[in-house]
PDB file of C-alpha atoms and ligand atoms in Angstrom:
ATOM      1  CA  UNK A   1     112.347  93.756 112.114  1.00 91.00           C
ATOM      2  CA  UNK A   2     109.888  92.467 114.410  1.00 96.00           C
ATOM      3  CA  UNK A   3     108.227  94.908 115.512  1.00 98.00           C
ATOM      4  CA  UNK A   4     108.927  98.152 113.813  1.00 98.00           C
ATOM      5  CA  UNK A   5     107.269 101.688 116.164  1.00 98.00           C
ATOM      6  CA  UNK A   6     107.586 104.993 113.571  1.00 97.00           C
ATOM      7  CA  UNK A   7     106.502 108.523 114.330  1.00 97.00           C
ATOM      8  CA  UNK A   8     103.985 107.752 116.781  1.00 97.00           C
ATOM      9  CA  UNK A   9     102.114 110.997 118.308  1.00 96.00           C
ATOM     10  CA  UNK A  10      99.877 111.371 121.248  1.00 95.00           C
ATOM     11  CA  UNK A  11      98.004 113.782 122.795  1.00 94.00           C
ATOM     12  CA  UNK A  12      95.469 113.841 125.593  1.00 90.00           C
ATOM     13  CA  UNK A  13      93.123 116.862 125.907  1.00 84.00           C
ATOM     14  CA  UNK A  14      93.526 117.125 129.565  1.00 77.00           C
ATOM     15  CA  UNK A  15      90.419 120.345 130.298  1.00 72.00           C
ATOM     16  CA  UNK A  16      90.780 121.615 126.958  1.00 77.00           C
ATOM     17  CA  UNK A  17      95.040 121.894 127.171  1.00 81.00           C
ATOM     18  CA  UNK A  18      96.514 119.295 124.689  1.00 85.00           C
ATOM     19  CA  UNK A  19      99.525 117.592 126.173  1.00 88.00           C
ATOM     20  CA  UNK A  20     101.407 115.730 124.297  1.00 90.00           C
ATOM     21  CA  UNK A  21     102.126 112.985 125.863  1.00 93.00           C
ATOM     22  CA  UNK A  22     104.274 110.876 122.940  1.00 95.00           C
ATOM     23  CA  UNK A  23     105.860 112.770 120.334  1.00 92.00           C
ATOM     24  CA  UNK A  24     107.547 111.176 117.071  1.00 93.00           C
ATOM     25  CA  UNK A  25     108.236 107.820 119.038  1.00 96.00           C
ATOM     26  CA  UNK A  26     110.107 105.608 116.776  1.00 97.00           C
ATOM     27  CA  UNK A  27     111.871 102.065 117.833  1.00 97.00           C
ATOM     28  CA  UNK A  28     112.085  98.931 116.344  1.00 97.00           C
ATOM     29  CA  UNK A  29     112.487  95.813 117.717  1.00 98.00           C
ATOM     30  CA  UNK A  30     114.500  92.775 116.247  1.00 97.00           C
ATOM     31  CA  UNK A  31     113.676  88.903 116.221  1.00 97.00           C
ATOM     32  CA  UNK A  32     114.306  87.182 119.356  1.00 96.00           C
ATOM     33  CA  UNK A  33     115.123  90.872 120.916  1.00 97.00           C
ATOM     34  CA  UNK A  34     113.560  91.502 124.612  1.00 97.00           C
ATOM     35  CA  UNK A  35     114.055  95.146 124.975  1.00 98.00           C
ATOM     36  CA  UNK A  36     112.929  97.468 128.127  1.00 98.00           C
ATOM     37  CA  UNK A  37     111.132 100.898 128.041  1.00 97.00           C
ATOM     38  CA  UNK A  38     112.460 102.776 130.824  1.00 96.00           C
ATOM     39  CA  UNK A  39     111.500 105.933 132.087  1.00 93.00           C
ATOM     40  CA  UNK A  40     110.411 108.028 134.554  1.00 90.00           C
ATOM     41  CA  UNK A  41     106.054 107.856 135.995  1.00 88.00           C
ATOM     42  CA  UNK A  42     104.200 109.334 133.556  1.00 88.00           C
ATOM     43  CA  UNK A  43     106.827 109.765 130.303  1.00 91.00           C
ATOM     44  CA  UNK A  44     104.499 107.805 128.332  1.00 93.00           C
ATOM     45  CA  UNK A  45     105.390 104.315 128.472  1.00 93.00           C
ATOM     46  CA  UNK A  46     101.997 102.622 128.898  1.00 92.00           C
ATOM     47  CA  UNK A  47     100.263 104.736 126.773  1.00 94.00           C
ATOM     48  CA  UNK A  48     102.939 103.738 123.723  1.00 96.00           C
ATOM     49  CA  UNK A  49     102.895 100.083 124.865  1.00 96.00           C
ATOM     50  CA  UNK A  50      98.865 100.126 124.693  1.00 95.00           C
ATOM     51  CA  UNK A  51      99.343 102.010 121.454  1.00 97.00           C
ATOM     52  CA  UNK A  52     101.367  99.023 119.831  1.00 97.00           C
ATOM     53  CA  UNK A  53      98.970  96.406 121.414  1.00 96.00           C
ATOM     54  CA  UNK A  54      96.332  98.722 119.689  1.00 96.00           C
ATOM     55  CA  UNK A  55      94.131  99.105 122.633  1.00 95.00           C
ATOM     56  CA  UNK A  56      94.824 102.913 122.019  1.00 95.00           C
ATOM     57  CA  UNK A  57      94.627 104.899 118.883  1.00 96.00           C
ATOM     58  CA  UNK A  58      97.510 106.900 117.998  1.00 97.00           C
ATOM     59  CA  UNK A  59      97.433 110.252 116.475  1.00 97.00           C
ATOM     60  CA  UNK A  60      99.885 109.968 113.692  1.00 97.00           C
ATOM     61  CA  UNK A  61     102.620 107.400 113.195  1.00 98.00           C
ATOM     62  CA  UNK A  62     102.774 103.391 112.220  1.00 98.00           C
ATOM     63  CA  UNK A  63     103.061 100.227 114.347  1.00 98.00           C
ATOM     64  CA  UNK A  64     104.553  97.114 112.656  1.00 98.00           C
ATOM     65  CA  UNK A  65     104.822  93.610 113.683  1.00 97.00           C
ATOM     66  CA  UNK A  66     106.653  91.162 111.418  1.00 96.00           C
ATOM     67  CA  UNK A  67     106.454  93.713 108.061  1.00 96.00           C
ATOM     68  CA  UNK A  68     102.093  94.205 108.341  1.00 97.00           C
ATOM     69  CA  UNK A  69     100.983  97.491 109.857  1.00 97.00           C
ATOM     70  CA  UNK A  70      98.226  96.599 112.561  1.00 96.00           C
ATOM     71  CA  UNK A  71      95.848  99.363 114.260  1.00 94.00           C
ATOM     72  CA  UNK A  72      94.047  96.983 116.163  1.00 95.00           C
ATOM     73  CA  UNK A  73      94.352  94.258 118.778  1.00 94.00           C
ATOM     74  CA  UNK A  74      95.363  90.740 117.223  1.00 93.00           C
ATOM     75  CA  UNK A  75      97.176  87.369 117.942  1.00 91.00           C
ATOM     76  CA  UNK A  76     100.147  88.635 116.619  1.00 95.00           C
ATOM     77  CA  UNK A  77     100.591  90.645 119.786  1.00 96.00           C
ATOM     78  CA  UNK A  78     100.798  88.725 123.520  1.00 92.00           C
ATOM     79  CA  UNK A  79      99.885  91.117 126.373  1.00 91.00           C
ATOM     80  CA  UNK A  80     100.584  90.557 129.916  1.00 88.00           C
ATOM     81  CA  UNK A  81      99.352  93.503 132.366  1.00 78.00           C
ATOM     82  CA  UNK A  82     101.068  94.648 135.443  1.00 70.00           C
ATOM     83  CA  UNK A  83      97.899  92.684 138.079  1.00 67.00           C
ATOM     84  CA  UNK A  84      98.531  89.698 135.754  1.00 66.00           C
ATOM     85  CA  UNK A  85      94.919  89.649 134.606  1.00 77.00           C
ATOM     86  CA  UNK A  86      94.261  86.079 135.007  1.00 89.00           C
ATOM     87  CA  UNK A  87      90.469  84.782 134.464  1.00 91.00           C
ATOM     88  CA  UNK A  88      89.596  84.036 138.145  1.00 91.00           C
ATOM     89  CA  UNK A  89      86.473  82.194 137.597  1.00 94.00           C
ATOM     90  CA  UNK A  90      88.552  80.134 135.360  1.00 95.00           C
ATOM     91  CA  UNK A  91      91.212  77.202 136.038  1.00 96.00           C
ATOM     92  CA  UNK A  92      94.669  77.953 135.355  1.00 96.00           C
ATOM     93  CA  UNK A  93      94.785  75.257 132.594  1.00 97.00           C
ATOM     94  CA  UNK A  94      91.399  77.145 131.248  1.00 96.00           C
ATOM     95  CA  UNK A  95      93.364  80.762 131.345  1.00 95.00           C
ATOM     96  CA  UNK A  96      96.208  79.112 129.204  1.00 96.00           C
ATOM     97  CA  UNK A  97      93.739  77.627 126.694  1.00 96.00           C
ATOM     98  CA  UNK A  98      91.504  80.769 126.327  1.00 94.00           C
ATOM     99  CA  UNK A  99      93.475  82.453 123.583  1.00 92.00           C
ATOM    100  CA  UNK A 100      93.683  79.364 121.574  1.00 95.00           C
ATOM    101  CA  UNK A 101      90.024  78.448 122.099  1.00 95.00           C
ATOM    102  CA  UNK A 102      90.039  82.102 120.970  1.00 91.00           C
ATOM    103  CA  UNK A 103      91.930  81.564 117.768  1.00 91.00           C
ATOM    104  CA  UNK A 104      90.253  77.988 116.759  1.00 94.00           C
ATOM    105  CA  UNK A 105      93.265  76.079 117.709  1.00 94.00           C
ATOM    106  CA  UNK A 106      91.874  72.270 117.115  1.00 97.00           C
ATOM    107  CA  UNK A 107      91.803  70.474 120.263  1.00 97.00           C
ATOM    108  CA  UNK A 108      94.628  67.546 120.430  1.00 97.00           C
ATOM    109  CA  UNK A 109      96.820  70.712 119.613  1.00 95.00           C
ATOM    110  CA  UNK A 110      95.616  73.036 122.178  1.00 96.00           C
ATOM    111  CA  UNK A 111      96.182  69.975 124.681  1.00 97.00           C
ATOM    112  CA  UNK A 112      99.140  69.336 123.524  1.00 95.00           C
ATOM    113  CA  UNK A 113     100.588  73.097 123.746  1.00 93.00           C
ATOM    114  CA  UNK A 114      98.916  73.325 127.079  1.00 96.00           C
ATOM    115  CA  UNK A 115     101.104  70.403 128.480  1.00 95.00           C
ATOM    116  CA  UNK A 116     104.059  72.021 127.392  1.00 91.00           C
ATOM    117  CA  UNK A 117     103.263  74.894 128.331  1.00 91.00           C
ATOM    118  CA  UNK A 118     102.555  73.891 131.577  1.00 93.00           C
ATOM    119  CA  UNK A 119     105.690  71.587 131.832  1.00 89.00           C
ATOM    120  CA  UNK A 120     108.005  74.769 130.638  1.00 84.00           C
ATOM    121  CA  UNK A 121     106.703  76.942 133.331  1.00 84.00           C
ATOM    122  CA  UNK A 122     106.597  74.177 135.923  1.00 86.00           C
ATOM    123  CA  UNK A 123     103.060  74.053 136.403  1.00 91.00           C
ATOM    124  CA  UNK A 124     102.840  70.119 135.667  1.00 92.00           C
ATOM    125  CA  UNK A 125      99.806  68.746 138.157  1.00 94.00           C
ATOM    126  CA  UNK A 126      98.378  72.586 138.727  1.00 95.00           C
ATOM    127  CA  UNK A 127      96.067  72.920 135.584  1.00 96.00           C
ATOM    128  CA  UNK A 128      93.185  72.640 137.950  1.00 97.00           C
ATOM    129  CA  UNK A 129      93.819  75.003 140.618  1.00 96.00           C
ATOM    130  CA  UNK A 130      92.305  78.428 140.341  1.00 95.00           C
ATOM    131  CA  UNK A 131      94.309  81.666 140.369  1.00 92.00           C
ATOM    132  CA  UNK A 132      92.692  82.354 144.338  1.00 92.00           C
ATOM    133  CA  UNK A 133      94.770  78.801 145.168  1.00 93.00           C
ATOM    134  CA  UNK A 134      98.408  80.559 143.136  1.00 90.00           C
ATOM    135  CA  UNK A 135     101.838  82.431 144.906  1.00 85.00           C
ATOM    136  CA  UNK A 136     102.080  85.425 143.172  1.00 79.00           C
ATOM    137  CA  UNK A 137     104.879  83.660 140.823  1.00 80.00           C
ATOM    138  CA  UNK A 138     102.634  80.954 139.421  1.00 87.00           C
ATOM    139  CA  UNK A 139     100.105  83.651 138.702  1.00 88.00           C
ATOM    140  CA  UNK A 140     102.679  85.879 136.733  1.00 83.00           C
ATOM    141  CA  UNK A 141     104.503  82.220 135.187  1.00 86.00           C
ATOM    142  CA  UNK A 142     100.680  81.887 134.322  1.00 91.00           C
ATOM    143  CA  UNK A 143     100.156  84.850 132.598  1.00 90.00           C
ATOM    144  CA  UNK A 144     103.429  84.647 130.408  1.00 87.00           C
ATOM    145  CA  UNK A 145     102.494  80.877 129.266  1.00 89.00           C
ATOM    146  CA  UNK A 146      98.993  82.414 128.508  1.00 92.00           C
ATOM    147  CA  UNK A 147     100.634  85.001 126.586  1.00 89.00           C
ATOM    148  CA  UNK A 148     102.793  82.481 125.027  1.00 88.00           C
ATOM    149  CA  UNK A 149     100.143  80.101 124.287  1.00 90.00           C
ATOM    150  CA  UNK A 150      98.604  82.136 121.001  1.00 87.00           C
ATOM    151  CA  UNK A 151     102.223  81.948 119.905  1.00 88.00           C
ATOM    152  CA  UNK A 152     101.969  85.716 119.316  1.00 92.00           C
ATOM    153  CA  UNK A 153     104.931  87.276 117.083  1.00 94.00           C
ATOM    154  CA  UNK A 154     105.888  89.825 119.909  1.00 97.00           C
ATOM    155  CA  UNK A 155     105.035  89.824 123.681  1.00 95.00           C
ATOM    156  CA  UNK A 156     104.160  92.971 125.509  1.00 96.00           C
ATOM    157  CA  UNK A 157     104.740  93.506 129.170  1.00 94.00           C
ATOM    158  CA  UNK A 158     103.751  96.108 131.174  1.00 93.00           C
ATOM    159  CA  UNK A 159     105.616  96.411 134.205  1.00 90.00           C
ATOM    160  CA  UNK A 160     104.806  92.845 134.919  1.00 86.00           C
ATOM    161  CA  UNK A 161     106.790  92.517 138.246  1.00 81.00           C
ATOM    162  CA  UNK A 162     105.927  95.576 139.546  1.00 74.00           C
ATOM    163  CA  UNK A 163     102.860  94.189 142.324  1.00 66.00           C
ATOM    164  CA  UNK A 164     105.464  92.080 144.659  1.00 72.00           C
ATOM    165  CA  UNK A 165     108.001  92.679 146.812  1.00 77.00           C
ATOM    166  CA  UNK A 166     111.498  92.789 146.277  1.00 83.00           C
ATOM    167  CA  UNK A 167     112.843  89.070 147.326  1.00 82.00           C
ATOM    168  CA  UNK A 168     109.490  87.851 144.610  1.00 78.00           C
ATOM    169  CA  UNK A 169     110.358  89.970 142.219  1.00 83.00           C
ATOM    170  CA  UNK A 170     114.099  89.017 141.615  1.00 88.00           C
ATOM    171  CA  UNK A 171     112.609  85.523 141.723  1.00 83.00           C
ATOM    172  CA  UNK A 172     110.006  86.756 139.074  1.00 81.00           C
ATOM    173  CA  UNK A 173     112.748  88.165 136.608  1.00 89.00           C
ATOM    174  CA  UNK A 174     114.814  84.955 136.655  1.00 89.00           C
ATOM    175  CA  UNK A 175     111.862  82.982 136.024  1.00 83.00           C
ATOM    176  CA  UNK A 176     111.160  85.229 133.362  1.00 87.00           C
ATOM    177  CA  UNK A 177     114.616  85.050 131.694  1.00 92.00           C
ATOM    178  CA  UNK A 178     114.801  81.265 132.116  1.00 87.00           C
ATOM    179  CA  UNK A 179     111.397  81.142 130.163  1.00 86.00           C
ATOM    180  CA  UNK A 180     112.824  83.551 127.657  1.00 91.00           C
ATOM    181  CA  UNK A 181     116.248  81.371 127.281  1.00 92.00           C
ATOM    182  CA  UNK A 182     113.759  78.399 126.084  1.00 87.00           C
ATOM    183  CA  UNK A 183     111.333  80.580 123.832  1.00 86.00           C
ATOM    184  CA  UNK A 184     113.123  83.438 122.728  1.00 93.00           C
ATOM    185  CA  UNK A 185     110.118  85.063 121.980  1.00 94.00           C
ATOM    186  CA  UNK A 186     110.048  88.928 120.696  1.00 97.00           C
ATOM    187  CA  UNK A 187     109.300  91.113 124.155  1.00 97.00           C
ATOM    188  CA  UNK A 188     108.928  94.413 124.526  1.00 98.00           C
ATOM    189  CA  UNK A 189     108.417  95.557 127.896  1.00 96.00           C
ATOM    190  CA  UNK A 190     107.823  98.631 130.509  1.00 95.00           C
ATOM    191  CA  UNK A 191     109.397  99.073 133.677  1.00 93.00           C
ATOM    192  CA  UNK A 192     110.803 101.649 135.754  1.00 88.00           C
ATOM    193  CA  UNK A 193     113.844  99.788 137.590  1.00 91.00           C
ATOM    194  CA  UNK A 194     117.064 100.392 135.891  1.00 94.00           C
ATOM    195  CA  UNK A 195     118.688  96.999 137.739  1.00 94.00           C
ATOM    196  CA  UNK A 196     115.602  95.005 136.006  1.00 95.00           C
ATOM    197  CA  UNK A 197     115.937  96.763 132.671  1.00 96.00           C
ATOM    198  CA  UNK A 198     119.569  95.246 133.217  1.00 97.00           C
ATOM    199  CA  UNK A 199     119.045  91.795 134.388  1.00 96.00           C
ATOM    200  CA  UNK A 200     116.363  91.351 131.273  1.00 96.00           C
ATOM    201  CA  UNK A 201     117.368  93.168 128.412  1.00 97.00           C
ATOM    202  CA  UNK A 202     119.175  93.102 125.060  1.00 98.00           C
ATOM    203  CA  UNK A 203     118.650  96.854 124.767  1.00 98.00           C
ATOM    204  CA  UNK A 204     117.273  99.672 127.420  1.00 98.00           C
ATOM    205  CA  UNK A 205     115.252 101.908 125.282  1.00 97.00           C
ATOM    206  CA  UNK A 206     115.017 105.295 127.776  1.00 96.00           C
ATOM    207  CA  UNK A 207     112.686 107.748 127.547  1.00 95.00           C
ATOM    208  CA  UNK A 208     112.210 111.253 128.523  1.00 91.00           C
ATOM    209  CA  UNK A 209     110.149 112.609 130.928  1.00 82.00           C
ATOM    210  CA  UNK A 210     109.453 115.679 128.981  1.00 77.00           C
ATOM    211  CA  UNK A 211     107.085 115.465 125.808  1.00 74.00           C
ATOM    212  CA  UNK A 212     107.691 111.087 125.746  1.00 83.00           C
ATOM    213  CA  UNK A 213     110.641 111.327 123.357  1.00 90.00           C
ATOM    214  CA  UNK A 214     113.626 108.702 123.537  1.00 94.00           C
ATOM    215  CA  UNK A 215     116.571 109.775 124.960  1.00 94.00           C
ATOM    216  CA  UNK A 216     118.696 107.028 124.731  1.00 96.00           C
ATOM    217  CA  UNK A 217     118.770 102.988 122.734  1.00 97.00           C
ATOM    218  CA  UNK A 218     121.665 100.967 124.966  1.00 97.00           C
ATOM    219  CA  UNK A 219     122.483  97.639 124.499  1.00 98.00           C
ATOM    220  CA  UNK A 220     123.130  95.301 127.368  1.00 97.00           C
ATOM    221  CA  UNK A 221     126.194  93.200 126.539  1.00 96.00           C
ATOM    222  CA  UNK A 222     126.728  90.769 128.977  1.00 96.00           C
ATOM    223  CA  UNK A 223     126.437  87.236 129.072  1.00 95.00           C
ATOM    224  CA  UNK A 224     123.260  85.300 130.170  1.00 94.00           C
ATOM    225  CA  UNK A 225     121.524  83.820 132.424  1.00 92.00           C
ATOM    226  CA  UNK A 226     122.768  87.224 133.929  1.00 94.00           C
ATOM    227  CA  UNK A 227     124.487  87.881 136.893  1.00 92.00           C
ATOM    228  CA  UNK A 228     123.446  91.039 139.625  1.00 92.00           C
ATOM    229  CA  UNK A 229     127.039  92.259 139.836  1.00 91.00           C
ATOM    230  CA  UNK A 230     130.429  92.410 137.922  1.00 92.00           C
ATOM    231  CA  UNK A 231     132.196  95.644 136.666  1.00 95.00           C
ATOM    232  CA  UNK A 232     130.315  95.695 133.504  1.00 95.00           C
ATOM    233  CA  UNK A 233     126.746  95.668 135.201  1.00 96.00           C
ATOM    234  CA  UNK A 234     127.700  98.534 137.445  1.00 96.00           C
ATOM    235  CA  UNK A 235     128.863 100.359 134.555  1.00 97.00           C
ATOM    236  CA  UNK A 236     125.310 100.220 132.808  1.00 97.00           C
ATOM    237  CA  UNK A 237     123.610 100.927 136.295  1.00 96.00           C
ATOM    238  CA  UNK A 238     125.928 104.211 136.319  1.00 97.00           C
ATOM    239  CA  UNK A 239     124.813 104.990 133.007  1.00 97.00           C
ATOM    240  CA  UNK A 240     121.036 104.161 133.268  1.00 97.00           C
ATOM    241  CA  UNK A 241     121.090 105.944 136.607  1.00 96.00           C
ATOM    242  CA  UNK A 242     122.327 109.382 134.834  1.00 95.00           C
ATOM    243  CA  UNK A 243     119.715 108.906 131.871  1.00 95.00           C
ATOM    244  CA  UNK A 244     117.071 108.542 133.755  1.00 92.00           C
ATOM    245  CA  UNK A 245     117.772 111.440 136.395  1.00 92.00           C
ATOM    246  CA  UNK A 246     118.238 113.315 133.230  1.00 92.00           C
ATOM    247  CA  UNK A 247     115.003 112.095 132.247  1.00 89.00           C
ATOM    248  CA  UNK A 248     113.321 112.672 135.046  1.00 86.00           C
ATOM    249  CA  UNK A 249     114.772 116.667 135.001  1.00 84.00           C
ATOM    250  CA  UNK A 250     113.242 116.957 131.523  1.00 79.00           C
ATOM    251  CA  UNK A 251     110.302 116.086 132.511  1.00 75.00           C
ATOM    252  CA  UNK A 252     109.942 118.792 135.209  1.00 76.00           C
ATOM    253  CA  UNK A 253     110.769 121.348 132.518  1.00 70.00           C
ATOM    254  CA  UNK A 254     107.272 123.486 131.877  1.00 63.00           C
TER     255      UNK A 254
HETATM  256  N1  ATP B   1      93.169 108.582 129.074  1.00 69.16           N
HETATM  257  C1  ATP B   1      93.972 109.611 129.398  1.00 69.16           C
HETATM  258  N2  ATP B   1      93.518 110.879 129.327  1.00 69.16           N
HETATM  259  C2  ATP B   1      94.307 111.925 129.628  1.00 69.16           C
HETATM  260  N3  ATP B   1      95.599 111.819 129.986  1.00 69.16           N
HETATM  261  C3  ATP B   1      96.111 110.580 130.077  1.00 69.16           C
HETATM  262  C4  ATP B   1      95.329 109.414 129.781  1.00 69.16           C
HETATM  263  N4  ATP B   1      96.123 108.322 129.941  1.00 69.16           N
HETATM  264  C5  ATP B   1      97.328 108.784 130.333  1.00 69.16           C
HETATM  265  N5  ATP B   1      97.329 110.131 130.410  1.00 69.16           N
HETATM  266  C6  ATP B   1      98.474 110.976 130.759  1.00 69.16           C
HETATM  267  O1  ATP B   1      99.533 110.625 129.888  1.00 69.16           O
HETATM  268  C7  ATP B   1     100.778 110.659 130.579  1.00 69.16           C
HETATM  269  C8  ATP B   1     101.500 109.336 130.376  1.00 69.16           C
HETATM  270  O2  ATP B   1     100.790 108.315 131.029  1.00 69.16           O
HETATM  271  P1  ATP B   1     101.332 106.808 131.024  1.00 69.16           P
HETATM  272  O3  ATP B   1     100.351 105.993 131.769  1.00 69.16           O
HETATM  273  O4  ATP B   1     101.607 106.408 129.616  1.00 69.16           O
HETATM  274  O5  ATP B   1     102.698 106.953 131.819  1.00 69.16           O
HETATM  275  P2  ATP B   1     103.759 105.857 132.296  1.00 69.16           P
HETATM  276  O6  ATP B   1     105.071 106.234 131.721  1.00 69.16           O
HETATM  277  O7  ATP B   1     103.232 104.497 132.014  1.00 69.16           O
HETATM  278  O8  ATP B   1     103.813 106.112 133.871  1.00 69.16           O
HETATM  279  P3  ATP B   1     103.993 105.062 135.118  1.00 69.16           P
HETATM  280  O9  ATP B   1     105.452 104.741 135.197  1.00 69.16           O
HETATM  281  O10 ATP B   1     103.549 105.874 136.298  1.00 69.16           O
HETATM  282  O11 ATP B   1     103.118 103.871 134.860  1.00 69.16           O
HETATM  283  C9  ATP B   1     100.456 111.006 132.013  1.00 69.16           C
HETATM  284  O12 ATP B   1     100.682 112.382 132.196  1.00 69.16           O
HETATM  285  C10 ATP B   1      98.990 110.687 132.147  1.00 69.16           C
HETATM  286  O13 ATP B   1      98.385 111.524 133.083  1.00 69.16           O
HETATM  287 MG1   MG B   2     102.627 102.869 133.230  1.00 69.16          MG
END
């Protein structure tokens, strides 16, 4: 496994009342895998994501990527937030060498990674504009090949479409999956559209609203690069659908 989530608690103390927000979260992701958290605002899902980028301490419970348990931030782990987070006093070639000037990655390498990098996002010629001068998909093809460029073991996404409108972010998800097809990096991401969590993923990992448990691990069969329609796909969205209203009823129990 990957990336290997067991028994993870949370609580917040929100004025003195503990809520739990996460309780016994377990997943584990495979080599290669991309798999979606989906769920409904506020089951939990950036709080476990932050929690297995180690930004967040968990109560009780492991986190491991590629067999090592890790508590803290590392290379191992790529992040990409949901405003993208690029540098913007910095060049978009300087955002994608940061984490390997970071991790002491010699020079002609870095260069060399940046360039093809750069080439696999098709960002050739645009190292030197700055994320003001960006559309809103360079800046999020950006942040993945910045992500990328550590070579982390697992990328985490959280909701990284979610700041766009509709026709930009169906242009953002194939983007995405055509990076993916090349890199086949590890992802685990959030979101909370069932028709994205179908377009990316291997496996839709939903969770419920009430007391962040998972509800339901469902693998996506269907061929890729994917296709928006097709018996199959409205068979998952039927399903998704009635896991996440289910979900999302859970959640409004007291
Ligand atoms: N630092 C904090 N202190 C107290 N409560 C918190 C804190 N961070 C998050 N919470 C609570 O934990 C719950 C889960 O929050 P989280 O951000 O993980 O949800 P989410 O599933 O990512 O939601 P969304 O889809 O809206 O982004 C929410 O009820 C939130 O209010
Ligand atoms: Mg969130």
């Amino acid at each position: 496994m990957k990336l290997e989530v067991r028994g993870i608690h949370k609580q917040y103390a929100n004025a003195g009342a503990p809520h739990t927000v996460l309780s016994d979260v377990s997943l584990t992701v495979g080599e290669g895998q991309y798999v979606t958290l989906l769920g409904p605002s506020g089951c939990g899902k950036t709080t476990l994501l932050n929690i297995v980028a180690g930004f967040i301490a968990a109560d009780r419970g492991t986190i491991r990527v590629a067999e090592r348990e890790v508590s803290k931030p590392g290379p191992d782990r790529g992040f990409i937030f949901q405003s993208y987070a690029l540098f913007p006093w910095m060049s978009l070639a300087d955002n994608v060498r940061y984490p390997m000037k970071r991790q002491g990655v010699p020079k002609d390498e870095r260069e060399k990674r940046l360039d093809d990098l750069l080439s696999m996002a098709r960002l050739d010629g645009k190292g030197h504009l700055y994320p003001h001068q960006l559309s809103g998909g360079m800046k999020q093809r950006t942040a993945v090949v910045r992500a990328l460029a550590g070579r982390p073991q697992v990328l985490l996404m959280d909701e990284p479409f979610g700041a766009v409108d509709f026709q930009m972010r169906l242009m953002m998800q194939e983007e995405m999956e055509r990076l993916w097809l090349k890199n086949r990096t590890t992802v685990l991401m959030v979101t909370h559209d069932v028709q994205e969590a179908i377009y990316m993923s291997d496996r839709v990992i939903v969770m419920s609203g009430h007391g962040g448990r998972i509800m339901a691990d469902l693998p996506i069969d269907l061929p890729r690069p994917r296709e928006r329609r097709g018996e199959i796909y409205h068979q998952y969205e039927d399903q998704l659908i009635d896991l996440l209203q289910q979900a999302f009823v859970d959640g409004e129990r007291p």
